[in-house]
């Protein structure tokens, strides 16, 4: 253990708060598993809610940083980013584990979660999504396994995996690009239900672009946060590099979204004052327009605090986007059929549980594994 | 598939015999209901109700006219629910009906999202939930029996026994010979652009077309769609 890791205290007030959330959330999970879907507010005309929108779509988008950094470091040989490869991949791994756990909870028959592996239905987007979750979680496990193997003193196995890292990263990038976009493709089948502000035939593509955008910001966010909490020195060059990448992706995404708005429902649809148009404007301003303006100011771009603010905005904006597609954009259709949806306390508790669990898992990994001090080791 | 439905809603008298027969054959429990303003009862389909008769009022020659429409699975030719299902729990049989194999289902509910008519329903209260929907009485069809709803229908609304081609011909004949009696569209021939049914076609009352489930955007643009179909789109 390095001196920096020694200094990480196990029980800080924040961690204790997270532990309380975890205990309360574990009860909510138990309640869902024993009582079934009745603990949620999902109904016949609104079958998917908070868990799919926030935990699965949002969580998987947050994990996009894993494949972006893995392909930068292992495929494009951008050595500069090697120090953040481990935290990025670990974040992605935790994100995928939590998304997979949410799917396990959300489906009506959790014990049949393995069915898609043997009962193939290759015309189903959901089948593709299921297979990608399984394969990519495995890849992320392999990509982050050296951290654990060196702790367990299995040097031989670690060497083998590190030799195979390039093909693993290549496979991971392939899977991840497909998985991010296939999550968008899930909603291609609901042209009549999803609000026209979000529905378009390019949903898979806009999911991919926004995931890359969020991935870059998530990596930067996690690194800055860990440097603050875990006394780890941050390298400004890395963050401004990530910020440059963010500018390009955000600008591209903005152009894409404006094009989709103009060719789809028309610009007026965003300003009707309806709930949907407000959510759309919120998503676009928080996640796209304001961050882009901020990043174009040199004062913000060259300061850690400024980049951190932008990261939070983009992460929030993309999460709002996913929630809009999975929940808010479908509420109008459900409303026409007399259905309203607001998650139950149990649903909200499970979501909080997973966030807290992910944070504590990351902290434990930082304390006991060689996550942040990779370069020095 | 030899036999299909021709459902002529202008013949319906609203007895709900089909609902009862459906419940009896499928051994579905009754719903707790109360009188709703529209008299549709149960108001919506659910896991215990595969079909219901939608009651609505319209004006005809200055008088109140009570009319009906039937909700239930269309057994589409290319069903969204089947293409959505990741484990092929829902599948299209060679006889035509779209049926459900509970032992495969993981309960992801993507079929419910995918169906433009919101037909698949979920047993929310159950700890081992299933998707429920009309099966066109597939087991009765295999046994050369008439589906329960058609067997019980006293008014001749649900006609069963002809091929879909003959039923389409008959539907076109009724539409052309009785102008004004029907809404000028054969439901199930083409709907939502592609999802035509190969088991059910409905003829509906003129007042009904905007009330039917599904295809929200396209209904608003109904006449443009109609012209597109006429051009062979």
XYZ file of C-alpha atoms in Angstrom:
610
model
C 0.000 0.000 0.000
C 1.375 3.398 -0.934
C 1.499 6.203 1.645
C -1.306 7.979 -0.227
C -3.514 4.912 0.115
C -2.653 4.644 3.804
C -3.968 8.130 4.291
C -7.438 7.187 2.943
C -9.666 6.777 5.975
C -12.217 3.992 5.752
C -14.907 5.703 7.777
C -15.453 9.305 6.878
C -18.787 11.079 7.382
C -19.528 10.763 3.647
C -18.853 7.036 3.682
C -21.010 6.547 6.753
C -23.837 8.385 5.006
C -23.397 6.129 1.985
C -23.451 3.059 4.229
C -26.772 4.142 5.729
C -28.186 4.520 2.203
C -26.832 1.081 1.324
C -28.490 -0.578 4.326
C -31.820 1.135 3.655
C -31.495 0.327 -0.041
C -30.719 -3.323 0.631
C -34.098 -3.540 2.353
C -35.728 -2.039 -0.731
C -33.968 -4.612 -2.920
C -35.137 -7.391 -0.624
C -38.676 -6.033 -0.800
C -38.623 -6.027 -4.599
C -37.255 -9.566 -4.781
C -39.814 -10.980 -2.371
C -42.923 -8.987 -3.278
C -42.337 -8.541 -6.998
C -43.219 -5.701 -9.336
C -45.986 -4.499 -7.067
C -43.345 -2.526 -5.154
C -42.895 -0.325 -8.226
C -45.309 2.128 -9.750
C -45.004 0.555 -13.181
C -48.256 -0.231 -14.933
C -49.592 -1.825 -18.065
C -49.384 1.376 -20.090
C -46.055 2.385 -18.592
C -43.915 -0.733 -18.309
C -40.485 0.889 -17.888
C -39.617 3.647 -15.451
C -36.899 5.114 -13.288
C -34.703 2.021 -13.168
C -34.410 1.652 -16.916
C -34.055 5.397 -17.489
C -31.596 6.305 -14.777
C -29.762 3.148 -13.752
C -29.572 1.271 -17.029
C -29.499 3.953 -19.738
C -27.770 6.536 -17.524
C -25.401 4.038 -15.921
C -24.298 2.537 -19.202
C -23.724 5.996 -20.683
C -21.589 6.897 -17.648
C -19.508 3.810 -18.328
C -18.626 4.977 -21.834
C -15.451 6.551 -20.473
C -14.069 3.030 -20.083
C -14.035 2.249 -23.760
C -13.015 5.774 -24.814
C -9.918 5.729 -22.593
C -9.156 2.045 -23.200
C -9.136 2.593 -26.941
C -7.087 5.796 -26.569
C -4.450 4.079 -24.443
C -4.336 0.536 -25.819
C -5.354 1.041 -29.446
C -4.221 4.560 -30.316
C -1.204 4.373 -27.976
C -1.881 7.770 -26.398
C 0.446 7.185 -23.460
C -0.491 10.485 -21.860
C -3.785 8.999 -20.677
C -2.333 5.834 -19.193
C -2.547 7.155 -15.590
C -6.328 7.479 -15.900
C -6.882 4.182 -17.732
C -7.374 2.230 -14.517
C -9.866 4.581 -12.838
C -11.726 4.929 -16.148
C -12.007 1.179 -16.683
C -12.893 0.571 -13.051
C -15.648 3.198 -13.220
C -17.010 1.539 -16.331
C -16.868 -1.901 -14.730
C -18.747 -0.709 -11.670
C -21.256 1.092 -13.892
C -21.925 -2.041 -15.906
C -22.206 -4.244 -12.826
C -24.788 -1.884 -11.380
C -26.709 -1.646 -14.664
C -26.719 -5.445 -14.901
C -27.932 -5.671 -11.319
C -30.715 -3.201 -12.102
C -31.828 -5.311 -15.047
C -31.776 -8.329 -12.748
C -34.071 -6.474 -10.349
C -36.304 -4.927 -12.984
C -37.303 -8.029 -14.902
C -40.199 -10.098 -13.660
C -38.186 -13.304 -13.434
C -34.734 -12.398 -12.078
C -33.726 -16.046 -11.910
C -34.207 -16.377 -15.670
C -31.759 -13.609 -16.516
C -29.574 -16.162 -18.301
C -32.344 -17.081 -20.774
C -31.168 -14.777 -23.599
C -27.830 -16.609 -23.631
C -29.426 -19.877 -24.666
C -32.774 -18.830 -26.152
C -31.586 -16.711 -29.020
C -33.964 -14.431 -30.856
C -31.621 -12.617 -33.166
C -34.232 -10.180 -34.491
C -34.689 -8.612 -31.082
C -32.828 -5.448 -30.128
C -33.290 -6.480 -26.519
C -31.433 -9.717 -27.243
C -28.500 -7.733 -28.645
C -28.555 -5.502 -25.586
C -28.568 -8.506 -23.255
C -25.671 -10.213 -25.027
C -23.674 -6.973 -25.083
C -24.172 -6.438 -21.361
C -22.918 -9.944 -20.649
C -19.928 -9.805 -23.006
C -18.855 -6.277 -22.240
C -19.082 -6.773 -18.476
C -16.775 -9.756 -18.957
C -14.382 -7.657 -21.027
C -14.369 -4.903 -18.413
C -13.709 -7.533 -15.765
C -10.708 -8.732 -17.752
C -9.504 -5.191 -18.375
C -9.589 -4.375 -14.686
C -8.339 -7.762 -13.499
C -4.602 -6.787 -13.447
C -5.385 -4.520 -10.483
C -6.710 -7.461 -8.505
C -4.150 -9.968 -9.782
C -1.178 -7.887 -8.679
C -2.756 -7.633 -5.246
C -3.210 -11.409 -5.143
C 0.395 -11.805 -6.304
C -0.590 -13.743 -9.422
C 2.067 -12.138 -11.564
C 2.039 -14.841 -14.230
C -1.654 -14.547 -14.936
C -1.381 -10.778 -14.899
C 1.339 -10.899 -17.523
C -0.789 -13.054 -19.787
C -3.720 -10.669 -19.508
C -1.555 -7.631 -20.082
C -0.171 -9.265 -23.209
C -3.727 -9.813 -24.409
C -4.804 -6.287 -23.491
C -4.810 -4.941 -27.047
C -7.199 -7.570 -28.460
C -9.315 -7.335 -25.295
C -9.508 -3.550 -25.631
C -10.307 -3.889 -29.321
C -13.134 -6.314 -28.598
C -14.327 -4.075 -25.772
C -14.435 -1.010 -28.009
C -16.368 -2.918 -30.638
C -18.888 -4.189 -28.083
C -19.228 -0.866 -26.373
C -19.878 1.113 -29.544
C -22.515 -1.438 -30.483
C -24.005 -1.524 -27.019
C -24.285 2.233 -26.573
C -26.013 2.548 -29.919
C -28.231 -0.505 -29.489
C -29.615 1.028 -26.298
C -30.827 3.843 -28.525
C -32.124 1.297 -31.008
C -34.351 -0.136 -28.260
C -36.538 2.931 -28.675
C -36.763 2.729 -32.461
C -39.799 0.478 -32.091
C -41.936 3.144 -30.386
C -42.445 5.860 -33.020
C -46.015 6.405 -31.837
C -45.257 6.462 -28.135
C -42.037 8.435 -27.751
C -42.444 12.198 -28.083
C -41.263 13.524 -31.431
C -38.696 15.791 -29.736
C -36.675 12.660 -29.012
C -37.824 10.085 -31.494
C -35.792 9.890 -34.637
C -34.373 7.095 -36.699
C -30.886 8.213 -35.715
C -31.486 7.466 -32.013
C -28.699 4.844 -31.964
C -26.231 7.352 -33.339
C -27.185 10.155 -30.976
C -26.963 7.696 -28.065
C -23.422 6.823 -29.097
C -22.282 10.420 -29.510
C -23.802 11.536 -26.223
C -22.286 8.510 -24.481
C -18.786 9.430 -25.718
C -19.401 12.989 -24.576
C -20.514 11.811 -21.164
C -17.740 9.200 -20.954
C -15.029 11.837 -21.391
C -16.599 14.025 -18.732
C -17.188 11.097 -16.371
C -13.510 10.076 -16.525
C -12.440 13.630 -15.866
C -15.031 13.960 -13.075
C -13.943 10.756 -11.345
C -10.254 11.667 -11.621
C -10.751 15.161 -10.225
C -12.941 13.841 -7.445
C -10.404 11.184 -6.496
C -7.566 13.681 -6.521
C -9.547 15.731 -4.037
C -10.740 12.912 -1.820
C -7.852 10.494 -2.074
C -4.884 12.918 -2.023
C -3.891 11.949 -5.516
C -2.022 14.483 -7.605
C -3.885 15.506 -10.730
C -2.143 16.152 -14.002
C -3.534 19.234 -15.702
C -2.394 18.081 -19.140
C -4.706 15.090 -18.972
C -7.702 17.152 -17.967
C -7.232 19.786 -20.628
C -6.798 16.967 -23.154
C -10.092 15.438 -22.028
C -11.693 18.882 -22.156
C -10.508 19.316 -25.750
C -12.109 15.988 -26.603
C -15.280 17.125 -24.853
C -15.430 20.351 -26.874
C -15.272 18.430 -30.151
C -17.905 15.856 -29.132
C -20.234 18.399 -27.537
C -20.049 20.640 -30.598
C -20.760 17.695 -32.874
C -23.647 16.561 -30.675
C -25.092 20.082 -30.651
C -25.037 20.220 -34.452
C -26.584 16.748 -34.620
C -29.362 17.654 -32.176
C -30.148 20.920 -33.991
C -30.269 19.050 -37.287
C -32.595 16.432 -35.787
C -34.813 19.112 -34.274
C -35.117 21.025 -37.539
C -35.680 17.987 -39.737
C -37.955 16.295 -37.188
C -40.596 18.155 -35.174
C -39.305 21.629 -36.114
C -37.752 24.278 -33.903
C -41.136 25.501 -32.670
C -41.760 22.163 -30.912
C -39.017 22.956 -28.411
C -40.682 26.194 -27.348
C -44.319 25.235 -26.888
C -44.037 25.434 -23.097
C -45.254 21.867 -22.617
C -43.586 19.601 -20.080
C -41.739 17.851 -22.896
C -40.393 21.050 -24.411
C -39.213 22.248 -20.995
C -37.415 18.955 -20.388
C -35.869 19.166 -23.839
C -34.619 22.701 -23.255
C -33.316 21.691 -19.827
C -31.441 18.752 -21.281
C -29.971 20.797 -24.113
C -28.979 23.808 -22.030
C -27.542 21.905 -19.056
C -25.833 19.156 -20.992
C -24.820 20.784 -24.252
C -25.066 24.544 -24.721
C -23.819 25.841 -21.344
C -20.892 23.366 -21.135
C -19.833 24.245 -24.657
C -19.871 27.971 -23.928
C -17.971 27.421 -20.666
C -15.344 25.248 -22.333
C -14.759 27.851 -25.011
C -13.701 30.328 -22.301
C -9.942 29.839 -21.703
C -10.310 30.744 -18.020
C -12.663 27.832 -17.451
C -10.909 25.402 -19.765
C -7.559 25.837 -18.032
C -8.748 25.491 -14.444
C -9.537 22.269 -12.623
C -12.564 23.861 -10.973
C -13.952 25.001 -14.305
C -13.528 21.613 -15.921
C -15.127 19.970 -12.889
C -18.180 22.212 -13.237
C -18.472 21.398 -16.931
C -18.189 17.675 -16.160
C -21.071 17.852 -13.697
C -23.208 19.748 -16.204
C -22.596 17.302 -19.044
C -23.173 14.232 -16.850
C -26.397 15.770 -15.563
C -27.502 16.738 -19.062
C -26.988 13.297 -20.554
C -28.737 11.644 -17.585
C -31.665 14.029 -18.172
C -31.588 13.030 -21.843
C -31.828 9.336 -20.966
C -34.588 10.024 -18.460
C -36.424 12.062 -21.086
C -36.345 9.193 -23.525
C -37.219 6.470 -21.035
C -39.714 8.345 -18.862
C -40.693 11.917 -19.711
C -41.011 11.413 -23.470
C -43.418 8.513 -22.942
C -45.593 10.163 -20.289
C -47.788 11.965 -22.804
C -48.759 8.747 -24.518
C -49.418 7.099 -21.150
C -51.399 10.142 -20.077
C -53.696 9.767 -23.065
C -54.478 6.325 -21.740
C -55.150 7.675 -18.271
C -51.885 6.590 -16.699
C -49.494 8.678 -14.652
C -46.133 7.502 -13.435
C -44.049 8.605 -10.518
C -41.576 6.148 -8.992
C -42.423 4.676 -5.608
C -40.190 5.224 -2.594
C -38.926 1.709 -3.092
C -37.834 2.433 -6.659
C -36.075 5.639 -5.618
C -34.407 3.845 -2.699
C -33.040 1.121 -4.975
C -31.608 3.773 -7.297
C -29.939 5.598 -4.406
C -28.654 2.252 -3.124
C -26.917 1.550 -6.402
C -25.298 5.005 -6.563
C -24.030 4.656 -2.990
C -22.893 1.104 -3.603
C -20.932 2.145 -6.678
C -19.230 4.984 -4.795
C -18.248 2.754 -1.871
C -17.007 0.043 -4.220
C -14.831 2.593 -6.013
C -13.468 3.876 -2.729
C -12.583 0.374 -1.515
C -10.843 -0.342 -4.814
C -8.844 2.879 -4.539
C -7.824 2.034 -0.998
C -6.836 -1.581 -1.479
C -5.931 -1.887 -5.152
C -3.468 0.039 -7.218
C -5.996 2.189 -9.070
C -4.809 5.775 -8.950
C -1.056 5.472 -8.372
C -0.655 3.351 -11.475
C 2.137 5.377 -13.011
C 4.337 5.393 -9.948
C 3.924 1.669 -9.328
C -54.456 -20.268 -41.843
C -57.805 -21.171 -43.302
C -60.085 -19.192 -41.031
C -60.003 -15.623 -39.838
C -62.269 -13.065 -38.238
C -64.408 -10.513 -39.961
C -65.619 -8.282 -37.162
C -68.395 -5.906 -38.201
C -68.862 -3.595 -35.235
C -72.023 -2.026 -36.643
C -73.748 -5.337 -35.883
C -72.632 -5.385 -32.246
C -75.288 -4.856 -29.579
C -72.839 -4.511 -26.690
C -73.831 -7.683 -24.816
C -70.203 -8.392 -23.870
C -70.807 -12.097 -24.410
C -67.391 -12.336 -26.063
C -65.744 -10.923 -22.938
C -67.461 -13.491 -20.758
C -66.743 -16.400 -23.089
C -63.103 -15.341 -23.289
C -62.833 -15.281 -19.508
C -64.547 -18.646 -19.195
C -62.388 -20.424 -21.733
C -59.133 -18.929 -20.467
C -60.257 -19.353 -16.847
C -59.453 -15.746 -16.073
C -60.723 -14.228 -12.876
C -63.285 -11.469 -12.908
C -62.238 -7.878 -12.389
C -63.541 -5.663 -9.669
C -65.158 -2.906 -11.691
C -67.487 -0.016 -11.237
C -69.733 1.798 -13.660
C -67.713 4.257 -15.688
C -69.180 7.176 -17.630
C -68.587 5.389 -20.919
C -70.070 2.044 -19.755
C -66.979 0.300 -21.086
C -66.354 -2.393 -18.516
C -63.584 -3.210 -17.634
C -62.353 0.182 -18.805
C -59.091 -1.214 -20.108
C -57.588 -4.544 -21.002
C -55.482 -6.125 -18.291
C -53.792 -9.402 -17.495
C -57.194 -10.972 -16.726
C -59.079 -9.405 -19.624
C -57.918 -10.238 -23.138
C -60.740 -8.500 -24.949
C -63.280 -5.856 -24.141
C -66.009 -3.958 -25.927
C -65.415 -0.238 -26.032
C -68.671 1.710 -25.593
C -68.954 5.168 -27.036
C -71.625 7.598 -28.093
C -72.029 9.511 -31.297
C -74.683 11.577 -32.997
C -76.653 10.207 -35.896
C -79.453 12.198 -37.632
C -79.667 14.397 -34.545
C -80.156 11.444 -32.227
C -77.872 9.809 -29.737
C -76.371 6.627 -31.058
C -74.540 4.133 -28.919
C -71.723 2.343 -30.688
C -69.093 -0.232 -29.943
C -65.593 -1.245 -30.889
C -63.592 -4.248 -29.915
C -60.192 -4.145 -28.271
C -57.814 -7.047 -28.385
C -54.789 -8.474 -30.089
C -54.726 -8.075 -33.875
C -52.298 -10.960 -34.403
C -50.248 -8.795 -36.741
C -48.551 -10.242 -39.750
C -45.225 -8.830 -38.543
C -45.807 -8.383 -34.830
C -43.727 -5.803 -32.940
C -44.040 -7.820 -29.753
C -42.525 -10.897 -31.396
C -39.630 -8.970 -32.890
C -39.049 -7.256 -29.539
C -38.989 -10.387 -27.382
C -35.344 -11.316 -26.626
C -36.083 -14.964 -25.862
C -38.857 -15.735 -28.382
C -41.402 -16.205 -25.618
C -43.918 -14.466 -27.852
C -43.989 -15.999 -31.263
C -46.086 -16.159 -34.378
C -47.437 -19.649 -35.014
C -47.768 -21.002 -38.512
C -51.539 -21.021 -38.007
C -51.415 -17.246 -37.484
C -52.041 -16.575 -33.803
C -49.331 -14.809 -31.812
C -48.939 -16.882 -28.666
C -46.884 -16.780 -25.516
C -44.618 -19.374 -23.928
C -44.456 -18.448 -20.270
C -41.572 -20.754 -19.424
C -39.179 -18.743 -21.638
C -40.244 -15.253 -20.572
C -37.817 -13.231 -18.429
C -40.366 -10.502 -17.732
C -38.484 -7.618 -19.385
C -41.781 -6.138 -20.691
C -40.228 -4.886 -23.937
C -43.203 -6.381 -25.797
C -45.515 -4.066 -23.865
C -43.490 -1.064 -24.914
C -43.158 -2.303 -28.489
C -46.835 -3.051 -29.233
C -48.385 0.023 -30.875
C -51.791 -1.025 -29.543
C -50.651 -1.651 -25.933
C -52.021 -5.195 -26.025
C -49.601 -7.391 -24.008
C -50.413 -7.043 -20.320
C -48.367 -7.994 -17.278
C -49.346 -9.713 -14.039
C -48.032 -6.937 -11.801
C -49.280 -8.450 -8.553
C -47.699 -11.841 -9.144
C -44.286 -12.861 -7.850
C -43.971 -15.115 -10.911
C -45.536 -12.787 -13.470
C -46.579 -13.673 -17.000
C -47.471 -11.620 -20.042
C -51.126 -12.067 -20.915
C -52.880 -11.444 -24.188
C -55.411 -12.933 -26.569
C -54.120 -16.142 -28.138
C -56.898 -16.371 -30.744
C -57.780 -19.530 -28.757
C -54.836 -21.235 -30.397
C -55.481 -24.531 -28.615
C -59.084 -24.482 -29.876
C -57.910 -23.709 -33.411
C -55.551 -26.711 -33.298
C -58.557 -28.754 -32.204
C -60.649 -27.442 -35.140
C -62.846 -25.428 -32.829
C -64.064 -21.860 -33.174
C -62.452 -19.228 -30.902
C -64.551 -18.722 -27.784
C -65.583 -15.140 -28.535
C -66.774 -15.993 -32.048
C -68.574 -19.091 -30.801
C -70.621 -17.058 -28.355
C -71.334 -13.908 -30.385
C -75.138 -13.775 -30.832
C -75.389 -10.867 -33.272
C -73.116 -12.074 -36.053
C -70.593 -9.365 -35.309
C -67.702 -11.806 -35.136
C -67.788 -13.847 -38.284
C -65.383 -16.766 -38.326
C -64.811 -19.407 -40.937
C -63.595 -17.709 -44.116
C -60.082 -17.097 -45.289
C -58.649 -13.610 -44.862
C -58.889 -13.030 -48.623
C -62.605 -13.809 -48.666
C -63.164 -11.703 -45.579
C -61.351 -8.785 -47.184
C -63.548 -9.132 -50.281
C -66.658 -9.246 -48.131
C -65.480 -6.232 -46.105
C -64.860 -4.244 -49.284
C -68.302 -5.206 -50.556
C -69.963 -4.023 -47.350
C -68.048 -0.775 -47.421
C -68.992 -0.026 -51.016
C -72.635 -1.088 -50.716
C -73.348 0.791 -47.486
C -71.815 4.254 -47.806
C -71.971 6.127 -44.506
C -72.601 3.051 -42.425
C -68.929 2.477 -41.708
C -65.820 4.459 -41.185
C -64.279 4.040 -44.590
C -61.372 1.880 -43.601
C -60.740 -1.803 -43.118
C -58.972 -2.117 -39.780
C -56.356 -4.814 -39.941
C -55.928 -4.679 -43.700
C -53.285 -2.047 -43.288
C -52.613 -0.379 -40.040
C -49.674 1.600 -38.770
C -48.263 1.318 -42.235
C -46.992 -2.215 -41.981
C -48.592 -4.205 -39.207
C -51.521 -5.671 -41.037
C -53.264 -8.593 -39.492
C -53.664 -11.954 -41.110
C -56.356 -13.055 -38.665
C -58.617 -10.158 -37.878
C -60.209 -7.396 -39.867
C -62.568 -4.934 -38.250
C -65.197 -2.696 -39.760
C -65.998 0.194 -37.499
C -68.606 2.818 -36.901
C -67.881 6.197 -38.532
C -67.399 7.937 -35.203
C -64.726 5.616 -33.958
C -61.549 6.082 -35.898
C -59.990 8.729 -33.699
C -60.698 6.785 -30.535
C -58.949 3.582 -31.410
C -55.759 2.606 -29.685
C -52.320 2.962 -31.144
C -50.932 4.881 -34.105
C -51.461 8.240 -32.495
C -49.437 10.319 -34.880
C -50.637 8.582 -37.949
C -54.282 8.940 -36.995
C -53.929 12.691 -36.813
C -52.587 12.517 -40.289
C -55.140 9.955 -41.286
C -56.216 11.251 -44.653
C -52.678 11.805 -45.855
C -52.014 8.190 -44.920
C -55.126 7.065 -46.725
C -53.947 8.756 -49.899
C -50.519 7.208 -49.489
C -52.113 3.748 -49.243
C -54.219 4.503 -52.293
C -51.047 5.229 -54.215
C -49.742 1.865 -53.084
C -47.417 3.220 -50.373
